[in-house]
Amino acid sequence: MNILHLDTNHPLLLDQLREAGFQNDEDYTSPKTEIESKISKYHGIIIRSRFAIDKTFLDKAKNLKFIGRVGAGLENIDTDYAEKRGIHLFNAPEGNRNAVGEHALGMILSLFNKLNQGDESVRNGKWLREEHRGIELDGKTVGIIGYGNMGKAFARKLRGFNVEVICYDILEDVENNDALQVNLEELFEKTDVLSLHTPQTPQTIGMINKDFIQKFKKAFWLINTARGKSVITQDLVDALKEGKILGAGLDVLEYEKSSFENLFSSEKEMPNALQELMKMHNVILSPHVAGWTIESKEKLAQTIVDKIKVEFC
């Protein structure tokens, strides 16, 4: 079987597939149209997020047997059409779930202890202790929306913090020893810290909006290591100003990759909501790297290799 690799990944992916008898070709630079012109000779593709795999692409991939997505989400792939064509879809949420769990926990602890603010003050020659008095996670209730690989990994990281962990998921009976599954009403009633671990679907786009935020009985902290489009930035900023949301740790934004970088050019004005968000001291931002560790790079690749070998070897 011939496999086309469209993004660079851990070298074990190429090495182990070669050892298993697959033919590997690499093309990390050609435009999508050029890839489409030759994709018919390949039985498999390995991709991260280089471009969308849509119906037009799949129609040209006449011999495609599988797509390996080295990451968790599949929103850049027309999964319905691929499955209709009998194409196997392999993703790897198992590979970076631990990294995501650690990142989410790190964001909470940084926000609670004002670590970024304290670091900035000391670097500016200020020794402000009272201004940087923190709060403790102990005794809080952490609500998790989306209790799959990522949500479960995050819940495991909370062991030992003496917190109540509750989760909401559209699937039934997802709870385990690390979290109690509840309905939305109980989530709104109890939550002190809300952490999102949902994929991008029509149901989750714009999920965290003004109406949703106002349903929480207490002011809460928001952590988003899932998908940026789940949170409406303007509504988040308004809630931060009002004190309904006490602080936010955001690994993802509505604006990602090139669209985000373009906002800093003179050609395009940055939206007011994003400008305000970036000035807030109770907000921590990172560039979609929650699952982006040295260890997860290897685990993601190994997970994809293992899944391909189980199905095709």
CSV table of C-alpha atoms in Angstrom, one decimal:
chain,number,residue,atom,x,y,z
A,1,MET,CA,0.0,0.0,0.0
A,2,ASN,CA,1.2,3.5,-0.9
A,3,ILE,CA,0.9,6.2,1.8
A,4,LEU,CA,1.3,9.9,1.2
A,5,HIS,CA,2.5,11.9,4.2
A,6,LEU,CA,1.3,15.5,4.0
A,7,ASP,CA,2.7,16.9,7.3
A,8,THR,CA,5.9,16.2,9.1
A,9,ASN,CA,5.6,14.0,12.2
A,10,HIS,CA,7.7,12.0,14.5
A,11,PRO,CA,10.1,9.8,12.5
A,12,LEU,CA,8.8,6.6,14.0
A,13,LEU,CA,5.7,7.0,11.9
A,14,LEU,CA,7.7,6.6,8.6
A,15,ASP,CA,10.1,4.1,10.1
A,16,GLN,CA,7.5,1.7,11.5
A,17,LEU,CA,5.2,1.9,8.5
A,18,ARG,CA,8.1,1.1,6.2
A,19,GLU,CA,9.1,-1.9,8.4
A,20,ALA,CA,5.5,-3.1,8.2
A,21,GLY,CA,5.7,-3.1,4.4
A,22,PHE,CA,4.1,0.2,3.4
A,23,GLN,CA,5.5,2.5,0.7
A,24,ASN,CA,5.9,6.0,2.1
A,25,ASP,CA,6.0,9.2,0.0
A,26,GLU,CA,6.3,12.6,1.5
A,27,ASP,CA,5.0,15.9,0.2
A,28,TYR,CA,5.0,18.7,2.7
A,29,THR,CA,5.0,21.8,0.4
A,30,SER,CA,2.8,21.3,-2.8
A,31,PRO,CA,-0.5,23.1,-2.9
A,32,LYS,CA,-3.7,21.2,-2.5
A,33,THR,CA,-4.5,21.3,-6.2
A,34,GLU,CA,-1.2,19.6,-7.0
A,35,ILE,CA,-1.8,16.9,-4.3
A,36,GLU,CA,-5.2,16.3,-5.8
A,37,SER,CA,-3.7,15.6,-9.2
A,38,LYS,CA,-1.7,12.7,-7.9
A,39,ILE,CA,-3.7,11.4,-4.9
A,40,SER,CA,-5.4,8.7,-7.0
A,41,LYS,CA,-2.3,6.5,-6.8
A,42,TYR,CA,-2.3,6.4,-3.0
A,43,HIS,CA,-4.1,4.0,-0.6
A,44,GLY,CA,-3.5,6.1,2.5
A,45,ILE,CA,-2.7,9.6,3.6
A,46,ILE,CA,-1.3,10.9,6.9
A,47,ILE,CA,-2.1,14.5,7.8
A,48,ARG,CA,-2.3,16.9,10.7
A,49,SER,CA,-4.1,20.1,9.8
A,50,ARG,CA,-2.4,21.2,6.5
A,51,PHE,CA,-5.7,21.6,4.6
A,52,ALA,CA,-9.3,20.3,4.6
A,53,ILE,CA,-10.1,16.9,3.2
A,54,ASP,CA,-13.3,17.7,1.4
A,55,LYS,CA,-15.6,15.9,-1.1
A,56,THR,CA,-13.7,17.2,-4.1
A,57,PHE,CA,-10.4,15.9,-2.7
A,58,LEU,CA,-12.0,12.5,-1.8
A,59,ASP,CA,-13.5,12.1,-5.3
A,60,LYS,CA,-10.0,12.4,-6.7
A,61,ALA,CA,-8.6,9.9,-4.2
A,62,LYS,CA,-10.2,6.9,-6.0
A,63,ASN,CA,-8.0,4.3,-4.3
A,64,LEU,CA,-7.9,5.8,-0.8
A,65,LYS,CA,-8.4,3.2,2.0
A,66,PHE,CA,-7.6,5.3,5.0
A,67,ILE,CA,-6.8,8.7,6.4
A,68,GLY,CA,-4.6,9.0,9.4
A,69,ARG,CA,-5.0,12.3,11.3
A,70,VAL,CA,-2.2,12.8,13.7
A,71,GLY,CA,-4.3,14.6,16.3
A,72,ALA,CA,-7.6,14.4,18.1
A,73,GLY,CA,-10.2,16.2,16.0
A,74,LEU,CA,-11.6,15.3,12.6
A,75,GLU,CA,-13.4,18.5,11.8
A,76,ASN,CA,-11.2,19.2,8.8
A,77,ILE,CA,-12.3,16.0,7.1
A,78,ASP,CA,-15.7,15.4,5.5
A,79,THR,CA,-16.2,12.3,7.7
A,80,ASP,CA,-19.7,11.5,6.4
A,81,TYR,CA,-18.5,11.3,2.8
A,82,ALA,CA,-15.3,9.5,3.7
A,83,GLU,CA,-17.3,6.8,5.6
A,84,LYS,CA,-19.8,6.5,2.7
A,85,ARG,CA,-16.8,5.8,0.5
A,86,GLY,CA,-15.6,3.1,2.9
A,87,ILE,CA,-12.5,5.0,3.9
A,88,HIS,CA,-11.2,4.2,7.4
A,89,LEU,CA,-10.5,7.3,9.6
A,90,PHE,CA,-7.8,7.1,12.2
A,91,ASN,CA,-7.2,9.8,14.7
A,92,ALA,CA,-5.2,9.8,17.9
A,93,PRO,CA,-6.9,11.5,20.9
A,94,GLU,CA,-5.1,8.9,23.1
A,95,GLY,CA,-1.8,10.3,22.1
A,96,ASN,CA,-2.1,13.8,23.5
A,97,ARG,CA,-4.8,13.5,26.2
A,98,ASN,CA,-2.2,13.5,29.0
A,99,ALA,CA,-0.6,16.7,27.7
A,100,VAL,CA,-4.0,18.4,27.4
A,101,GLY,CA,-4.9,17.4,31.0
A,102,GLU,CA,-1.7,18.9,32.3
A,103,HIS,CA,-2.0,22.1,30.3
A,104,ALA,CA,-5.6,22.7,31.6
A,105,LEU,CA,-4.5,22.1,35.2
A,106,GLY,CA,-1.5,24.4,34.7
A,107,MET,CA,-3.7,27.2,33.4
A,108,ILE,CA,-6.0,26.9,36.5
A,109,LEU,CA,-3.1,27.0,38.9
A,110,SER,CA,-1.5,29.9,37.1
A,111,LEU,CA,-4.8,31.9,37.1
A,112,PHE,CA,-5.6,31.1,40.8
A,113,ASN,CA,-2.1,32.1,41.9
A,114,LYS,CA,-1.7,35.1,39.5
A,115,LEU,CA,1.7,33.7,38.3
A,116,ASN,CA,1.8,35.7,35.1
A,117,GLN,CA,1.0,38.9,36.9
A,118,GLY,CA,3.5,38.2,39.7
A,119,ASP,CA,6.2,37.4,37.2
A,120,GLU,CA,5.6,40.6,35.3
A,121,SER,CA,5.7,42.7,38.5
A,122,VAL,CA,9.0,41.3,39.7
A,123,ARG,CA,10.6,41.8,36.3
A,124,ASN,CA,9.5,45.4,36.5
A,125,GLY,CA,11.1,45.9,39.9
A,126,LYS,CA,7.9,45.7,42.0
A,127,TRP,CA,7.5,43.4,45.0
A,128,LEU,CA,3.7,43.4,45.4
A,129,ARG,CA,2.6,40.6,47.7
A,130,GLU,CA,-0.9,41.6,48.7
A,131,GLU,CA,-1.8,42.5,45.1
A,132,HIS,CA,-0.9,39.0,44.1
A,133,ARG,CA,-2.6,37.0,46.8
A,134,GLY,CA,-4.0,33.9,45.2
A,135,ILE,CA,-6.9,31.5,45.9
A,136,GLU,CA,-6.8,27.7,46.4
A,137,LEU,CA,-8.3,25.0,44.2
A,138,ASP,CA,-9.0,23.0,47.3
A,139,GLY,CA,-12.8,22.7,48.0
A,140,LYS,CA,-13.9,24.0,44.6
A,141,THR,CA,-16.2,22.2,42.1
A,142,VAL,CA,-14.7,21.6,38.6
A,143,GLY,CA,-17.2,21.1,35.8
A,144,ILE,CA,-16.1,19.4,32.6
A,145,ILE,CA,-18.1,19.6,29.4
A,146,GLY,CA,-17.1,16.7,27.1
A,147,TYR,CA,-16.0,13.6,28.9
A,148,GLY,CA,-14.0,11.7,26.3
A,149,ASN,CA,-10.3,11.1,26.2
A,150,MET,CA,-9.4,14.7,27.0
A,151,GLY,CA,-12.0,15.2,29.7
A,152,LYS,CA,-11.1,12.0,31.5
A,153,ALA,CA,-7.4,12.8,31.4
A,154,PHE,CA,-8.0,16.2,32.9
A,155,ALA,CA,-10.2,14.7,35.6
A,156,ARG,CA,-7.4,12.3,36.5
A,157,LYS,CA,-5.0,15.2,37.0
A,158,LEU,CA,-7.4,16.6,39.6
A,159,ARG,CA,-6.9,13.7,42.0
A,160,GLY,CA,-5.4,14.8,45.2
A,161,PHE,CA,-6.7,18.4,45.0
A,162,ASN,CA,-9.7,17.8,47.2
A,163,VAL,CA,-12.1,19.0,44.6
A,164,GLU,CA,-15.5,17.8,43.4
A,165,VAL,CA,-15.3,16.9,39.7
A,166,ILE,CA,-18.6,16.8,37.7
A,167,CYS,CA,-19.0,16.2,34.0
A,168,TYR,CA,-21.6,16.8,31.3
A,169,ASP,CA,-21.6,14.9,28.0
A,170,ILE,CA,-24.2,14.2,25.3
A,171,LEU,CA,-23.5,10.5,25.8
A,172,GLU,CA,-25.0,8.6,28.7
A,173,ASP,CA,-23.0,6.7,31.3
A,174,VAL,CA,-19.6,8.3,30.7
A,175,GLU,CA,-18.8,8.8,34.4
A,176,ASN,CA,-15.9,7.0,36.1
A,177,ASN,CA,-14.2,7.1,39.5
A,178,ASP,CA,-12.8,10.6,38.6
A,179,ALA,CA,-16.0,12.4,37.8
A,180,LEU,CA,-19.7,12.3,38.4
A,181,GLN,CA,-21.9,12.7,35.4
A,182,VAL,CA,-24.6,15.4,35.9
A,183,ASN,CA,-27.2,17.2,33.8
A,184,LEU,CA,-26.8,20.8,32.7
A,185,GLU,CA,-28.9,22.2,35.6
A,186,GLU,CA,-26.6,20.7,38.2
A,187,LEU,CA,-23.5,21.8,36.2
A,188,PHE,CA,-24.9,25.4,36.2
A,189,GLU,CA,-25.6,25.1,40.0
A,190,LYS,CA,-22.3,23.8,41.3
A,191,THR,CA,-19.5,24.8,38.9
A,192,ASP,CA,-16.6,27.0,40.1
A,193,VAL,CA,-14.2,26.1,37.3
A,194,LEU,CA,-15.5,25.1,33.8
A,195,SER,CA,-13.2,23.2,31.5
A,196,LEU,CA,-14.1,22.5,27.9
A,197,HIS,CA,-13.0,19.2,26.2
A,198,THR,CA,-15.4,19.0,23.3
A,199,PRO,CA,-14.8,18.4,19.6
A,200,GLN,CA,-15.9,21.0,17.0
A,201,THR,CA,-19.4,20.1,15.8
A,202,PRO,CA,-22.4,22.1,14.8
A,203,GLN,CA,-23.6,21.7,18.4
A,204,THR,CA,-20.4,23.1,20.0
A,205,ILE,CA,-19.8,26.1,17.7
A,206,GLY,CA,-20.8,29.2,19.7
A,207,MET,CA,-21.8,27.0,22.7
A,208,ILE,CA,-20.3,29.4,25.3
A,209,ASN,CA,-22.4,32.4,24.6
A,210,LYS,CA,-24.1,35.1,26.7
A,211,ASP,CA,-27.2,33.0,27.4
A,212,PHE,CA,-25.2,30.0,28.4
A,213,ILE,CA,-22.9,32.0,30.7
A,214,GLN,CA,-25.8,33.6,32.5
A,215,LYS,CA,-27.2,30.2,33.5
A,216,PHE,CA,-24.4,29.6,35.9
A,217,LYS,CA,-25.4,30.3,39.5
A,218,LYS,CA,-21.9,31.4,40.6
A,219,ALA,CA,-19.2,33.4,39.0
A,220,PHE,CA,-16.8,30.9,37.5
A,221,TRP,CA,-13.4,30.4,35.8
A,222,LEU,CA,-13.2,29.2,32.2
A,223,ILE,CA,-10.6,26.9,30.7
A,224,ASN,CA,-10.7,26.1,27.0
A,225,THR,CA,-8.2,23.7,25.6
A,226,ALA,CA,-10.7,22.3,23.0
A,227,ARG,CA,-11.8,24.4,20.1
A,228,GLY,CA,-11.8,28.2,19.8
A,229,LYS,CA,-15.1,28.4,17.9
A,230,SER,CA,-16.9,27.0,20.9
A,231,VAL,CA,-16.6,30.4,22.7
A,232,ILE,CA,-18.0,33.6,21.4
A,233,THR,CA,-15.2,36.1,22.2
A,234,GLN,CA,-17.3,39.1,22.6
A,235,ASP,CA,-19.6,37.3,25.1
A,236,LEU,CA,-16.6,36.1,27.0
A,237,VAL,CA,-15.1,39.6,27.2
A,238,ASP,CA,-18.5,41.0,28.4
A,239,ALA,CA,-18.7,38.3,31.1
A,240,LEU,CA,-15.1,39.0,32.2
A,241,LYS,CA,-15.9,42.7,32.6
A,242,GLU,CA,-19.1,42.0,34.5
A,243,GLY,CA,-17.3,39.6,36.8
A,244,LYS,CA,-19.6,36.7,35.8
A,245,ILE,CA,-16.4,34.9,34.6
A,246,LEU,CA,-13.5,35.5,37.0
A,247,GLY,CA,-10.7,34.6,34.6
A,248,ALA,CA,-10.0,32.5,31.6
A,249,GLY,CA,-7.3,30.2,30.3
A,250,LEU,CA,-7.5,29.9,26.6
A,251,ASP,CA,-5.3,27.7,24.5
A,252,VAL,CA,-7.6,28.2,21.5
A,253,LEU,CA,-9.3,31.3,20.0
A,254,GLU,CA,-11.8,32.0,17.3
A,255,TYR,CA,-8.8,33.1,15.3
A,256,GLU,CA,-6.2,30.5,14.6
A,257,LYS,CA,-3.0,30.1,12.7
A,258,SER,CA,-2.7,32.5,9.7
A,259,SER,CA,-6.0,34.2,10.4
A,260,PHE,CA,-4.8,35.2,13.8
A,261,GLU,CA,-1.4,36.4,12.5
A,262,ASN,CA,-3.1,38.5,9.9
A,263,LEU,CA,-4.9,40.4,12.6
A,264,PHE,CA,-1.5,41.9,13.6
A,265,SER,CA,-0.8,43.3,10.1
A,266,SER,CA,-1.7,46.8,9.0
A,267,GLU,CA,-4.0,45.3,6.3
A,268,LYS,CA,-6.6,44.0,8.7
A,269,GLU,CA,-7.9,45.5,12.0
A,270,MET,CA,-8.1,43.3,15.0
A,271,PRO,CA,-11.6,42.8,16.3
A,272,ASN,CA,-12.4,44.9,19.4
A,273,ALA,CA,-13.3,41.9,21.5
A,274,LEU,CA,-9.9,40.3,20.9
A,275,GLN,CA,-8.1,43.6,21.6
A,276,GLU,CA,-9.8,43.8,24.9
A,277,LEU,CA,-9.2,40.1,25.8
A,278,MET,CA,-5.5,40.5,25.2
A,279,LYS,CA,-5.3,43.4,27.7
A,280,MET,CA,-6.9,41.5,30.5
A,281,HIS,CA,-4.6,40.4,33.3
A,282,ASN,CA,-7.0,37.6,34.4
A,283,VAL,CA,-6.7,35.9,31.0
A,284,ILE,CA,-3.9,33.5,30.1
A,285,LEU,CA,-3.4,32.7,26.4
A,286,SER,CA,-1.4,30.0,24.6
A,287,PRO,CA,-1.2,29.2,20.8
A,288,HIS,CA,-3.1,25.9,20.6
A,289,VAL,CA,-0.3,23.9,22.3
A,290,ALA,CA,-2.1,22.1,25.1
A,291,GLY,CA,-1.5,18.8,23.4
A,292,TRP,CA,1.8,19.8,21.8
A,293,THR,CA,4.6,18.3,24.0
A,294,ILE,CA,7.7,16.3,23.2
A,295,GLU,CA,6.1,13.2,24.6
A,296,SER,CA,2.8,13.7,22.8
A,297,LYS,CA,4.5,14.0,19.4
A,298,GLU,CA,5.8,10.5,19.8
A,299,LYS,CA,2.5,9.1,21.3
A,300,LEU,CA,0.4,10.6,18.5
A,301,ALA,CA,2.5,9.0,15.8
A,302,GLN,CA,2.6,5.7,17.6
A,303,THR,CA,-1.1,5.6,18.0
A,304,ILE,CA,-1.7,6.2,14.3
A,305,VAL,CA,0.8,3.5,13.4
A,306,ASP,CA,-0.8,1.0,15.7
A,307,LYS,CA,-4.3,1.7,14.4
A,308,ILE,CA,-3.1,1.3,10.7
A,309,LYS,CA,-1.3,-1.9,11.4
A,310,VAL,CA,-4.3,-3.5,13.2
A,311,GLU,CA,-6.5,-2.8,10.3
A,312,PHE,CA,-4.2,-3.4,7.3
A,313,CYS,CA,-1.4,-5.8,8.4
